[in-house]
CSV table of N, CA and C in Angstrom, one decimal:
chain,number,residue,atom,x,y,z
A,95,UNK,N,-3.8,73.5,-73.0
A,95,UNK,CA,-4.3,72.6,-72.0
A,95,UNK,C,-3.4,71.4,-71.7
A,96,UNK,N,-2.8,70.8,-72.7
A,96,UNK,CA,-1.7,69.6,-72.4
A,96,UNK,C,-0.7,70.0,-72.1
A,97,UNK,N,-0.4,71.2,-72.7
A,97,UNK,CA,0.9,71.9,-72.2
A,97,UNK,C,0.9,72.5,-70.6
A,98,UNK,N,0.1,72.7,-70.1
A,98,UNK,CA,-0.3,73.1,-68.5
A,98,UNK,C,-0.7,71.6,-67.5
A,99,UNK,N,-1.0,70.3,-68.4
A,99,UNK,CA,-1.1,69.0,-67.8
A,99,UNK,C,0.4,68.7,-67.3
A,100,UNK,N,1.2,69.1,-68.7
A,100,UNK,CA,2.3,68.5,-68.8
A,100,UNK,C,3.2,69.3,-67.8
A,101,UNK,N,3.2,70.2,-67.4
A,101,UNK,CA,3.2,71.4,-66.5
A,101,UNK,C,3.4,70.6,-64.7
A,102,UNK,N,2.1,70.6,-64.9
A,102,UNK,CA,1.8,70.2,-63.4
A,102,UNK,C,1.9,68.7,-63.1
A,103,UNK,N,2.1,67.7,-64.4
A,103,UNK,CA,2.9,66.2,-64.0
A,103,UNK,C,4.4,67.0,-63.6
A,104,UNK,N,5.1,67.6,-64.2
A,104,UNK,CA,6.3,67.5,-64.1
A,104,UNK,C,6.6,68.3,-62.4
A,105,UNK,N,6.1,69.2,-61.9
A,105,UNK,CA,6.0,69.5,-60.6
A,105,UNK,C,5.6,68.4,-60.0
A,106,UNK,N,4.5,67.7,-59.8
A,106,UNK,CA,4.4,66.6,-58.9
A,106,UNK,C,5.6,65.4,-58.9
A,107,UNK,N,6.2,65.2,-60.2
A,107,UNK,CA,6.9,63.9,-60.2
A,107,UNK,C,8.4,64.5,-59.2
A,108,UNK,N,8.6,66.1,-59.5
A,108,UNK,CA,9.8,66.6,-58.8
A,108,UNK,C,9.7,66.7,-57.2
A,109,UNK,N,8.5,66.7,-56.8
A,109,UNK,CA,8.0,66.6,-55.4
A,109,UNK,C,7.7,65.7,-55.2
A,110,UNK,N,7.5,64.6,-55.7
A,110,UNK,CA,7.6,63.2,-55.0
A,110,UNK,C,8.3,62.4,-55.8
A,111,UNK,N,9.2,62.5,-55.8
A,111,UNK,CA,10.3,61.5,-56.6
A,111,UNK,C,10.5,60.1,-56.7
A,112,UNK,N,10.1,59.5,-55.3
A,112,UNK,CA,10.1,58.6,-54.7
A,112,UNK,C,9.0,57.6,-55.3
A,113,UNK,N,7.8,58.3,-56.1
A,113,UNK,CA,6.6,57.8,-56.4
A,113,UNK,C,7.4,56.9,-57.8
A,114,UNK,N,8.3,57.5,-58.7
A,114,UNK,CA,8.8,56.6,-59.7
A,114,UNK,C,10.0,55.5,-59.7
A,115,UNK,N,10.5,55.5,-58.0
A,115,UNK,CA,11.3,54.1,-58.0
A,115,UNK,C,10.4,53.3,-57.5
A,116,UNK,N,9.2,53.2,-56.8
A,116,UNK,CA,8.2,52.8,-56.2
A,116,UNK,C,9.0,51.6,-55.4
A,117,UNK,N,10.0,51.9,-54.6
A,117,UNK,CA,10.5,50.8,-53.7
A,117,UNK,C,9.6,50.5,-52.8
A,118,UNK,N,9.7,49.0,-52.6
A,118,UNK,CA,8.7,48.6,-51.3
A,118,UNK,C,9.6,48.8,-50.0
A,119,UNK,N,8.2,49.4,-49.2
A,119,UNK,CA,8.9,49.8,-47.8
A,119,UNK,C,9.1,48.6,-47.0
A,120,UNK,N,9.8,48.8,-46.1
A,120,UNK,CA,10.4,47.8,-44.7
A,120,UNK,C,9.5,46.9,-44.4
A,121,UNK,N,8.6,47.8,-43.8
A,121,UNK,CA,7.3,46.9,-44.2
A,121,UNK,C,6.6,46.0,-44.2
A,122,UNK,N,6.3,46.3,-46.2
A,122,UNK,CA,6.2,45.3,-47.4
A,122,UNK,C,6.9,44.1,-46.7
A,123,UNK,N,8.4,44.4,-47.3
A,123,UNK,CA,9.1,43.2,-47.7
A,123,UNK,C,8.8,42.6,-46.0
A,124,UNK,N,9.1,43.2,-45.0
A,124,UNK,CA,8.4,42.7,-43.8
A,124,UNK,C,7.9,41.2,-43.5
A,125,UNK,N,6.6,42.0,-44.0
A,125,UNK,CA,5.3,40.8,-44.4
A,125,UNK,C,5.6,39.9,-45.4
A,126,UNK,N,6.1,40.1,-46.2
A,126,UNK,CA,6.0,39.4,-47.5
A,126,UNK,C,7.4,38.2,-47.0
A,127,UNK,N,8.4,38.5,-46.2
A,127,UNK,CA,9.1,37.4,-45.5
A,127,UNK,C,8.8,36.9,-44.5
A,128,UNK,N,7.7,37.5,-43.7
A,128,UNK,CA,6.8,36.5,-43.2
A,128,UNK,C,6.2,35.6,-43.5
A,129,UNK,N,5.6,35.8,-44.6
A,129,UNK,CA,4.6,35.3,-45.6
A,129,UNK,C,5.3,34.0,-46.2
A,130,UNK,N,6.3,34.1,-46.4
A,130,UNK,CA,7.2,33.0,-47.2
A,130,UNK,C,7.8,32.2,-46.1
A,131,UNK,N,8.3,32.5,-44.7
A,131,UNK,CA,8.9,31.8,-43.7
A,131,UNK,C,7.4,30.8,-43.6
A,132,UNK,N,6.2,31.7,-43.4
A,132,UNK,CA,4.9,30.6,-42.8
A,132,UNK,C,4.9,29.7,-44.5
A,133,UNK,N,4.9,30.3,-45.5
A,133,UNK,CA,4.6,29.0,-46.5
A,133,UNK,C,5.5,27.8,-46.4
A,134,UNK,N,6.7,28.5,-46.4
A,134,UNK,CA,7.2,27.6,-46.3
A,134,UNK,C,7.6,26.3,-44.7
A,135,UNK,N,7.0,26.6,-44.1
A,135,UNK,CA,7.0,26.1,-42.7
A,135,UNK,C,5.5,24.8,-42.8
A,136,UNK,N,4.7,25.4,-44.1
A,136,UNK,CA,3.5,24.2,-44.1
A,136,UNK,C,3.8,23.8,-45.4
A,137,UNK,N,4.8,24.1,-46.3
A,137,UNK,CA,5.2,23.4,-47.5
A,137,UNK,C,5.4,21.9,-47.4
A,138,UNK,N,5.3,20.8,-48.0
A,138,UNK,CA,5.8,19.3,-47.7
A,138,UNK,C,7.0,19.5,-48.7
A,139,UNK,N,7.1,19.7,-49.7
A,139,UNK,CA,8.2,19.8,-50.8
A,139,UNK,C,9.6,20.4,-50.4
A,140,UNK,N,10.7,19.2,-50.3
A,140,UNK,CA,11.3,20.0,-49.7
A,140,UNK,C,12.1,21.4,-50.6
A,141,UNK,N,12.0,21.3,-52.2
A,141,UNK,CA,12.9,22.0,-52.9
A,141,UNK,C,11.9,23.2,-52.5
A,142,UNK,N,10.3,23.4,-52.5
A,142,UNK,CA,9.3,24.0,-52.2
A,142,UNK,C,10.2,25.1,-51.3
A,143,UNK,N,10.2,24.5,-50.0
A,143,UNK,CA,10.3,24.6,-48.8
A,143,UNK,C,11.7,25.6,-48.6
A,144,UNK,N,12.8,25.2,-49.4
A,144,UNK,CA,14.2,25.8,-49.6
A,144,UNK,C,13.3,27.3,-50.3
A,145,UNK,N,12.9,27.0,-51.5
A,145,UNK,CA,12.6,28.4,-52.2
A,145,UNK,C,12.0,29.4,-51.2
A,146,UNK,N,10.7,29.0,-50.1
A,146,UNK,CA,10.2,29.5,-49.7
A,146,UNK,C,11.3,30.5,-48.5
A,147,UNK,N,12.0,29.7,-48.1
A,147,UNK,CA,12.8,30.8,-47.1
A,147,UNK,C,14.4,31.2,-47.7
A,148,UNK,N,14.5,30.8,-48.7
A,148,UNK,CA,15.5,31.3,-49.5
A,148,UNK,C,14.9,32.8,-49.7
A,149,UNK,N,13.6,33.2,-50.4
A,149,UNK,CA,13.0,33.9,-51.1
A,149,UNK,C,13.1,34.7,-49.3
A,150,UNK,N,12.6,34.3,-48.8
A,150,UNK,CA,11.5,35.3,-47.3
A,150,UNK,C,13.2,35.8,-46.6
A,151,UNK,N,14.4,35.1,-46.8
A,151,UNK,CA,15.6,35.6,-46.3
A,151,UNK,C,15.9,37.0,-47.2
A,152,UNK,N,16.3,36.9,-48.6
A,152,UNK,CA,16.4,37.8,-49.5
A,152,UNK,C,15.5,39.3,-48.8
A,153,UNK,N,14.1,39.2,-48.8
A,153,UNK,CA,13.2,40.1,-48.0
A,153,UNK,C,13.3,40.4,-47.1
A,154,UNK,N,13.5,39.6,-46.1
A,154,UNK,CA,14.2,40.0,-45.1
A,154,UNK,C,15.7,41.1,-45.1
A,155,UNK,N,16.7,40.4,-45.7
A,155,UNK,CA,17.9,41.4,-45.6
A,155,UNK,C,17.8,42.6,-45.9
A,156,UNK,N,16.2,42.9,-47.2
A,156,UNK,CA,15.8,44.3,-48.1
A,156,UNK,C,16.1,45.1,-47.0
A,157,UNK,N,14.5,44.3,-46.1
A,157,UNK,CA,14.0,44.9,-45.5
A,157,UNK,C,14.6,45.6,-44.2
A,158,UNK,N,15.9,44.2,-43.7
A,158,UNK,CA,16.4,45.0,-42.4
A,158,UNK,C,17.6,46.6,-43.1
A,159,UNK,N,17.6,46.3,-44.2
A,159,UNK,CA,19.1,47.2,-44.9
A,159,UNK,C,18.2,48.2,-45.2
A,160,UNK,N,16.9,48.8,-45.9
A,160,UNK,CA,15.8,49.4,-45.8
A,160,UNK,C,15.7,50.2,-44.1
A,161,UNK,N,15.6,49.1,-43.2
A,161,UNK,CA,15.5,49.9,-41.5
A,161,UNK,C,15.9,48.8,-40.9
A,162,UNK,N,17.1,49.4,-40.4
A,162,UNK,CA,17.9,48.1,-39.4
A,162,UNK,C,17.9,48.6,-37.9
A,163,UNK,N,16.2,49.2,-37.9
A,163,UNK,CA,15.4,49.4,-36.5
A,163,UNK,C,14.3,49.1,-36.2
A,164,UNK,N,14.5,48.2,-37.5
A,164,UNK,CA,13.1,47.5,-37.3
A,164,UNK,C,13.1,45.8,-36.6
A,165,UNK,N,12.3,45.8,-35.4
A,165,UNK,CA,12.8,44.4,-34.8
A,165,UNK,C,11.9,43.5,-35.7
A,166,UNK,N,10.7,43.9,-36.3
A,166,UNK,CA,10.0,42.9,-37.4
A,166,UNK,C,10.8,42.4,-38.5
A,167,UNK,N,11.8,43.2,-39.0
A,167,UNK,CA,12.4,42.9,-40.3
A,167,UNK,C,13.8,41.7,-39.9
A,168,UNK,N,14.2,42.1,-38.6
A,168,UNK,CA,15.2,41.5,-37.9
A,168,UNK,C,14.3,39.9,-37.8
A,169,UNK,N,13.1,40.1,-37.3
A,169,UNK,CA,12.9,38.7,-37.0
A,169,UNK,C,12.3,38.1,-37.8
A,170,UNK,N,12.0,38.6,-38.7
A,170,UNK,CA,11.7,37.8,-39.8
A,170,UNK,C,12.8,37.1,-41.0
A,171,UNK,N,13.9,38.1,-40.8
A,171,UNK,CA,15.2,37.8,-41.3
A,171,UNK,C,15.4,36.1,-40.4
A,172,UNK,N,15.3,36.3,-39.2
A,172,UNK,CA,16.1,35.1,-38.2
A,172,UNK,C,14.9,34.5,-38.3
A,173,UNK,N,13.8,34.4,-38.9
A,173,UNK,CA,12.7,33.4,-39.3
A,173,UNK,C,12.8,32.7,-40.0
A,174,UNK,N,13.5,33.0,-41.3
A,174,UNK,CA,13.5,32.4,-42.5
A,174,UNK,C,15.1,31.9,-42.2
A,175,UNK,N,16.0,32.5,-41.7
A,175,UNK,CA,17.3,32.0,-41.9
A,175,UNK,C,16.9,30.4,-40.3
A,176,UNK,N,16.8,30.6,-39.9
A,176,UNK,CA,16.2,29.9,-39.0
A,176,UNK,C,15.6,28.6,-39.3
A,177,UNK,N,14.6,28.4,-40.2
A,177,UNK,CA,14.0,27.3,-40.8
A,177,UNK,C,14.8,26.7,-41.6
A,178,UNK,N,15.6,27.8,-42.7
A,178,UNK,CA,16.4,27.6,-43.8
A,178,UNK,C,17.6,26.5,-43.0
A,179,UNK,N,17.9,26.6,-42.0
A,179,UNK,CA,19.2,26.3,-41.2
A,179,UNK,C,18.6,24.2,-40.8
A,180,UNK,N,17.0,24.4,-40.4
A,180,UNK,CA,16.4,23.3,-40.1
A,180,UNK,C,16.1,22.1,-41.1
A,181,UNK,N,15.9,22.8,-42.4
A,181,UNK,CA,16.2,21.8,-43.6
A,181,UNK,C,15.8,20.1,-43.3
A,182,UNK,N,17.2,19.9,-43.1
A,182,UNK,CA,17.7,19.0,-42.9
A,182,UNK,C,17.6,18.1,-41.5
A,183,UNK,N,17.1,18.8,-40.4
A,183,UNK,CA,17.2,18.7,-39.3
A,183,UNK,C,18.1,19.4,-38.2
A,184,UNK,N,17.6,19.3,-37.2
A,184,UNK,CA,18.1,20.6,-36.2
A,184,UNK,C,19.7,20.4,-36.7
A,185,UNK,N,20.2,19.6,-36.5
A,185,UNK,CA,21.7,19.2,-36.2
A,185,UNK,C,22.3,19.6,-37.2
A,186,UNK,N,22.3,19.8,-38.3
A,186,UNK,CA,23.1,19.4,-39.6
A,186,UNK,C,24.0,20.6,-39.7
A,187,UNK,N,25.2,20.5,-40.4
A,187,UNK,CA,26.3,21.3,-40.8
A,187,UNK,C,25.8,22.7,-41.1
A,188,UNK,N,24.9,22.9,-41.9
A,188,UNK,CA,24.7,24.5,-42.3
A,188,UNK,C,24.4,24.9,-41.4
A,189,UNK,N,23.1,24.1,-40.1
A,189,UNK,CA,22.7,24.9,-39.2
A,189,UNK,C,23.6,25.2,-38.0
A,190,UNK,N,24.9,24.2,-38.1
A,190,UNK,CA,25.8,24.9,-36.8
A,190,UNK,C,26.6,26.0,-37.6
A,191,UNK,N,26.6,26.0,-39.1
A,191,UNK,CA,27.4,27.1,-39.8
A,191,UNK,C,27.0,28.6,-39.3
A,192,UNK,N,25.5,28.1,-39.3
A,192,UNK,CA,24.4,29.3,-39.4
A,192,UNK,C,24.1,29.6,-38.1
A,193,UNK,N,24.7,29.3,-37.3
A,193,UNK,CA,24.1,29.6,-35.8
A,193,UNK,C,24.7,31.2,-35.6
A,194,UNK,N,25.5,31.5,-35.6
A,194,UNK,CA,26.0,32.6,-35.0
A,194,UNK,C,24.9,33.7,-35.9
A,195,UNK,N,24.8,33.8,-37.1
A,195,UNK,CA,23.9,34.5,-37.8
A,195,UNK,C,22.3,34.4,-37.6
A,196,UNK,N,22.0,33.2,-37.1
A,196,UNK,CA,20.7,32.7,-36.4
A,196,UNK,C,20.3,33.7,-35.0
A,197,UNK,N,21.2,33.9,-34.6
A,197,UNK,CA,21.2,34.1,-33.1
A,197,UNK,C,21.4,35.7,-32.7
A,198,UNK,N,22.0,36.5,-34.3
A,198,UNK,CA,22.5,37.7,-33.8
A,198,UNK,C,21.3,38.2,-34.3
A,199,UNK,N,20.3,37.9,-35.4
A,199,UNK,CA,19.1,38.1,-35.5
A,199,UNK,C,17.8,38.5,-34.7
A,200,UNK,N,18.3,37.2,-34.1
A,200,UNK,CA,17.2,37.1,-32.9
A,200,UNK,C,17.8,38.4,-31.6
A,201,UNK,N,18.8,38.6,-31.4
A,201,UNK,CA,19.5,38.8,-30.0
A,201,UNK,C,19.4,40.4,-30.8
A,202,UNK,N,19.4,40.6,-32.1
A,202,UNK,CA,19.0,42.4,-32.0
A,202,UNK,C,17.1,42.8,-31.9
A,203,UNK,N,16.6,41.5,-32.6
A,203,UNK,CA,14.8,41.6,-32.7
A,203,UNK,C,15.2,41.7,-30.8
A,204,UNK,N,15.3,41.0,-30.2
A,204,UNK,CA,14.9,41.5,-28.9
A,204,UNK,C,15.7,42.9,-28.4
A,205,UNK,N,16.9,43.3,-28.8
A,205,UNK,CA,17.6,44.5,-28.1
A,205,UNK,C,16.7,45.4,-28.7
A,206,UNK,N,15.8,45.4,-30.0
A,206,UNK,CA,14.7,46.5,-30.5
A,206,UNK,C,13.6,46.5,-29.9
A,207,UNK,N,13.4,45.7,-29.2
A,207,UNK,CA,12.1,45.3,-28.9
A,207,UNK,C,12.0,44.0,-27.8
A,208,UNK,N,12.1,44.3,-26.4
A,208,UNK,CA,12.1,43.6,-25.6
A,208,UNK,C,11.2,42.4,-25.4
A,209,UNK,N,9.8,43.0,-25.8
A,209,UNK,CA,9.1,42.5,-25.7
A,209,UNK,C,8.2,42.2,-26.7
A,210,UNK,N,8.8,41.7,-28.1
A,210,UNK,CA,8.4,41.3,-28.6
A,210,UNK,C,8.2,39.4,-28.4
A,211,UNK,N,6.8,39.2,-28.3
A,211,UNK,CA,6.3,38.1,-28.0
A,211,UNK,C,7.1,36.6,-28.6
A,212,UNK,N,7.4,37.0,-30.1
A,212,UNK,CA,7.5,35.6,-31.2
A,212,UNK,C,8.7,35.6,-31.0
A,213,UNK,N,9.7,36.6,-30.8
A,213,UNK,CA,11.1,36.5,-30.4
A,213,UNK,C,11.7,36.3,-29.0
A,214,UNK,N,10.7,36.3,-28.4
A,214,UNK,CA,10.7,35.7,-26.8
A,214,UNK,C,10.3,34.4,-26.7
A,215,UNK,N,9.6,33.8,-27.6
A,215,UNK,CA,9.2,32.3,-27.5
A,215,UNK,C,10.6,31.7,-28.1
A,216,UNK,N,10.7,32.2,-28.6
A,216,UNK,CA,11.6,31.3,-30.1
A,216,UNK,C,12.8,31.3,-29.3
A,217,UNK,N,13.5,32.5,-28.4
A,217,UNK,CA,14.8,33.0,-27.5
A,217,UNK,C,14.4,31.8,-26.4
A,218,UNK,N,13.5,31.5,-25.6
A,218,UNK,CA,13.0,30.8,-24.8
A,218,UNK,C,13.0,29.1,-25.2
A,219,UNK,N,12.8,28.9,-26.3
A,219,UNK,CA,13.2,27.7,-27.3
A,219,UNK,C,14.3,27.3,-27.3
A,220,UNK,N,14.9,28.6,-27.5
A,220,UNK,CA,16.2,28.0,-28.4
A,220,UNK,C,17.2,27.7,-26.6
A,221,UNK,N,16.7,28.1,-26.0
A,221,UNK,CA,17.5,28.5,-24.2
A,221,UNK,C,17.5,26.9,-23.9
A,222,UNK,N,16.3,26.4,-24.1
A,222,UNK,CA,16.0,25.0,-23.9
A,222,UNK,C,16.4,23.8,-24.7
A,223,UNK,N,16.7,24.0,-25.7
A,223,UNK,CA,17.3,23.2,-27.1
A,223,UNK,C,18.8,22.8,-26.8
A,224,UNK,N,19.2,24.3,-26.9
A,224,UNK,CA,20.9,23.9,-26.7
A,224,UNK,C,21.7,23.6,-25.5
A,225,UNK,N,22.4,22.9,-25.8
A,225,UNK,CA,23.1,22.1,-24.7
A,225,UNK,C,23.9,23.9,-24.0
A,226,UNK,N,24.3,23.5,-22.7
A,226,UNK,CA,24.9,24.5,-22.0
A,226,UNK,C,26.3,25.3,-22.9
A,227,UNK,N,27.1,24.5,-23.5
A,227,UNK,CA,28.3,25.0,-24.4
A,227,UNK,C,27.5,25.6,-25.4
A,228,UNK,N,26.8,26.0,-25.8
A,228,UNK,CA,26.2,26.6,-26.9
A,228,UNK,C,25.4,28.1,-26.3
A,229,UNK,N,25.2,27.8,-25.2
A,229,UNK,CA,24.3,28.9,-24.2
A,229,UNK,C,23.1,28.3,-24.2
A,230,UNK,N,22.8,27.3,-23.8
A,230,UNK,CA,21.3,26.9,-23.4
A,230,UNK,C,21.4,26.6,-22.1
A,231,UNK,N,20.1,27.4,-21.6
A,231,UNK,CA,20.0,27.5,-20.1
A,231,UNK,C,18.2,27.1,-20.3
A,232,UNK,N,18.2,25.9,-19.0
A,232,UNK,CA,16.4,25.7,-19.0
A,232,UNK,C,16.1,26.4,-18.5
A,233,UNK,N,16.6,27.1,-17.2
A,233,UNK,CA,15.9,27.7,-16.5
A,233,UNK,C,15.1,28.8,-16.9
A,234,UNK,N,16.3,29.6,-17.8
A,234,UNK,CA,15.9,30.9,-17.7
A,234,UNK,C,15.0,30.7,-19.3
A,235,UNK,N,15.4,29.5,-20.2
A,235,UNK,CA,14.4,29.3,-21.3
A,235,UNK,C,12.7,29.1,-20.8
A,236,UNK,N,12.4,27.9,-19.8
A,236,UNK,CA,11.5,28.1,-18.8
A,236,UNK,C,10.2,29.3,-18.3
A,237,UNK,N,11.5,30.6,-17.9
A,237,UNK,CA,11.0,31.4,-17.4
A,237,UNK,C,10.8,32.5,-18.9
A,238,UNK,N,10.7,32.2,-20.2
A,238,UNK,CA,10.9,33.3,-20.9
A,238,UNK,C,9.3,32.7,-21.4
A,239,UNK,N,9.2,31.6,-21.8
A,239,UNK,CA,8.0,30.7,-22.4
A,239,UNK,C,7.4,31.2,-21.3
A,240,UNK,N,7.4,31.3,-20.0
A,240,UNK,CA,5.9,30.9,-19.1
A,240,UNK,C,5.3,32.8,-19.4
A,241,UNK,N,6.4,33.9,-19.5
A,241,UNK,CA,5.9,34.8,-19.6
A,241,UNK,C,5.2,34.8,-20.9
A,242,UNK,N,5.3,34.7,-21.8
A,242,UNK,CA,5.1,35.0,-23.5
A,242,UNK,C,3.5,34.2,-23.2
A,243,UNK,N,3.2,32.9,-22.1
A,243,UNK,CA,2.0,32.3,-22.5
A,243,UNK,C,1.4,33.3,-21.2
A,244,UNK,N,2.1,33.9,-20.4
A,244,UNK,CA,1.1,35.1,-19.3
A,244,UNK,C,0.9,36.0,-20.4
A,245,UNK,N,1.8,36.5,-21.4
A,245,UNK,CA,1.1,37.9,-22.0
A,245,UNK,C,0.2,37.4,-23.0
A,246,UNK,N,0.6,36.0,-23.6
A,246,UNK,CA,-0.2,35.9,-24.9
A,246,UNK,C,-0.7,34.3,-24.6
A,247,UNK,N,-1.8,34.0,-23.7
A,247,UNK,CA,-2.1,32.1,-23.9
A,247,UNK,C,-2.5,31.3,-24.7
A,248,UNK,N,-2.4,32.3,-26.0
A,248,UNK,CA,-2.9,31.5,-26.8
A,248,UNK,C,-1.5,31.3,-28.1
A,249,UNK,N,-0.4,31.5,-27.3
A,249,UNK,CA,1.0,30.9,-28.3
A,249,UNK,C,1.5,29.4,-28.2
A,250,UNK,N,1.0,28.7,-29.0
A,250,UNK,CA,0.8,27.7,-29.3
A,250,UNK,C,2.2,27.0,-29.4
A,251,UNK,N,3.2,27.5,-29.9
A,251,UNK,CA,4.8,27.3,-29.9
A,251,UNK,C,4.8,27.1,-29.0
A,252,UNK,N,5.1,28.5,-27.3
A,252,UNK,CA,5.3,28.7,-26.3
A,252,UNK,C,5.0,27.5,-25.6
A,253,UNK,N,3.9,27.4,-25.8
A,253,UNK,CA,3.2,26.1,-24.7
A,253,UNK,C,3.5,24.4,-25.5
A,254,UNK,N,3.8,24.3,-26.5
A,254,UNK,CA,4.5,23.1,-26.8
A,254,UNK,C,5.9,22.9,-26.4
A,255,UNK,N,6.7,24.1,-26.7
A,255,UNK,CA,8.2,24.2,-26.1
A,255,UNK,C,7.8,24.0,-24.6
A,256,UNK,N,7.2,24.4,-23.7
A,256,UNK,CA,7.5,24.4,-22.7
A,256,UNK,C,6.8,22.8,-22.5
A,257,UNK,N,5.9,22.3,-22.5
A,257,UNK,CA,4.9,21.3,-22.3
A,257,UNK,C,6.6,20.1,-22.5
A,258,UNK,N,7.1,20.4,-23.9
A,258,UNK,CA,8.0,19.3,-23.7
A,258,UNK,C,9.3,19.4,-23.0
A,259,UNK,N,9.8,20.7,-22.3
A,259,UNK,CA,10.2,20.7,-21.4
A,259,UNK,C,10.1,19.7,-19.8
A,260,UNK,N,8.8,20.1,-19.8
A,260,UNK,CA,8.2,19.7,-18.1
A,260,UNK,C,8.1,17.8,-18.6
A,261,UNK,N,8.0,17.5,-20.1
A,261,UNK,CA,7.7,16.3,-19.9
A,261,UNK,C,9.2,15.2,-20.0
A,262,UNK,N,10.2,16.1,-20.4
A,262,UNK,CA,11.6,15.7,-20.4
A,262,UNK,C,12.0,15.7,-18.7
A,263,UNK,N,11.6,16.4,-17.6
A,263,UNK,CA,11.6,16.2,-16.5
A,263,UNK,C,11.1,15.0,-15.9
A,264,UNK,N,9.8,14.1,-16.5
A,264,UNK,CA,9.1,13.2,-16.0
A,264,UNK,C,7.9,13.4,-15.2
């Protein structure tokens, strides 16, 4: 009887092989760099705050090298490197270090996924932030927010970005 247990473990473990490296899928680490971009985004600590998207970047990269078709993993990658970059304040050295890597994040989460909502606010953000030599355009930043609050009115980003837009106008 143990000898026939031992039998039919060793057939299952040869047919699912995958069950004993138990890697976490795309996913997982997915969420779980979501999970650490939002902690760390309500952390006050700033060493806190570094761990948190230190850690949610790491996850991120698993996850885009895991499936680098995944626009979730992509934007959660440009989530965490993104805040990671803010630290200190928009301006500072790492985050103009980090721009180009900020941005190619974001610019594949949309080439996978056009219409993904959080990478349309944030693309519509960032259009409005940067001065024109960087590629900031209001207009078309403007027109990316007003859609994201037509598909989704209750994006609370969306409608702050833009709100301080219209009030930088007068």
């Amino acid at each position: 009887m143990k000898r026939a247990f031992l039998i039919l473990l060793g057939c299952w473990i040869l047919a699912n092989p995958e069950s004993l490296l138990a890697q976490p899928s795309s996913r997982s680490l997915t969420q779980d760099a979501m999970t650490e971009c939002h902690d760390g985004r309500v952390d006050r600590d700033r060493a806190s705050r570094i761990g948190h998207f230190e850690k949610g970047q790491v996850l991120g990269e698993q996850a885009v090298a895991l499936d680098d078709r995944s626009a979730d993993a992509h934007f959660a990658l440009f989530c965490n490197l993104g805040e990671l970059s803010r630290i200190d304040g928009e301006l500072s050295i790492t985050s103009v270090a980090g721009f180009r890597r900020i941005t190619k994040e974001l610019d594949r989460t949309l080439e996978l996924a056009p219409d993904h909502l959080d990478a349309l606010s944030a693309k519509g953000t960032f259009l409005l932030r940067l001065p024109s030599l960087l590629g900031g355009n209001r207009e078309k930043g403007e027109r990316l927010l007003q859609y994201v609050l037509l598909k989704s009115p209750q994006s609370v980003n969306a409608r702050l970005s833009l709100a301080k837009s219209y009030c930088a106008d007068g």
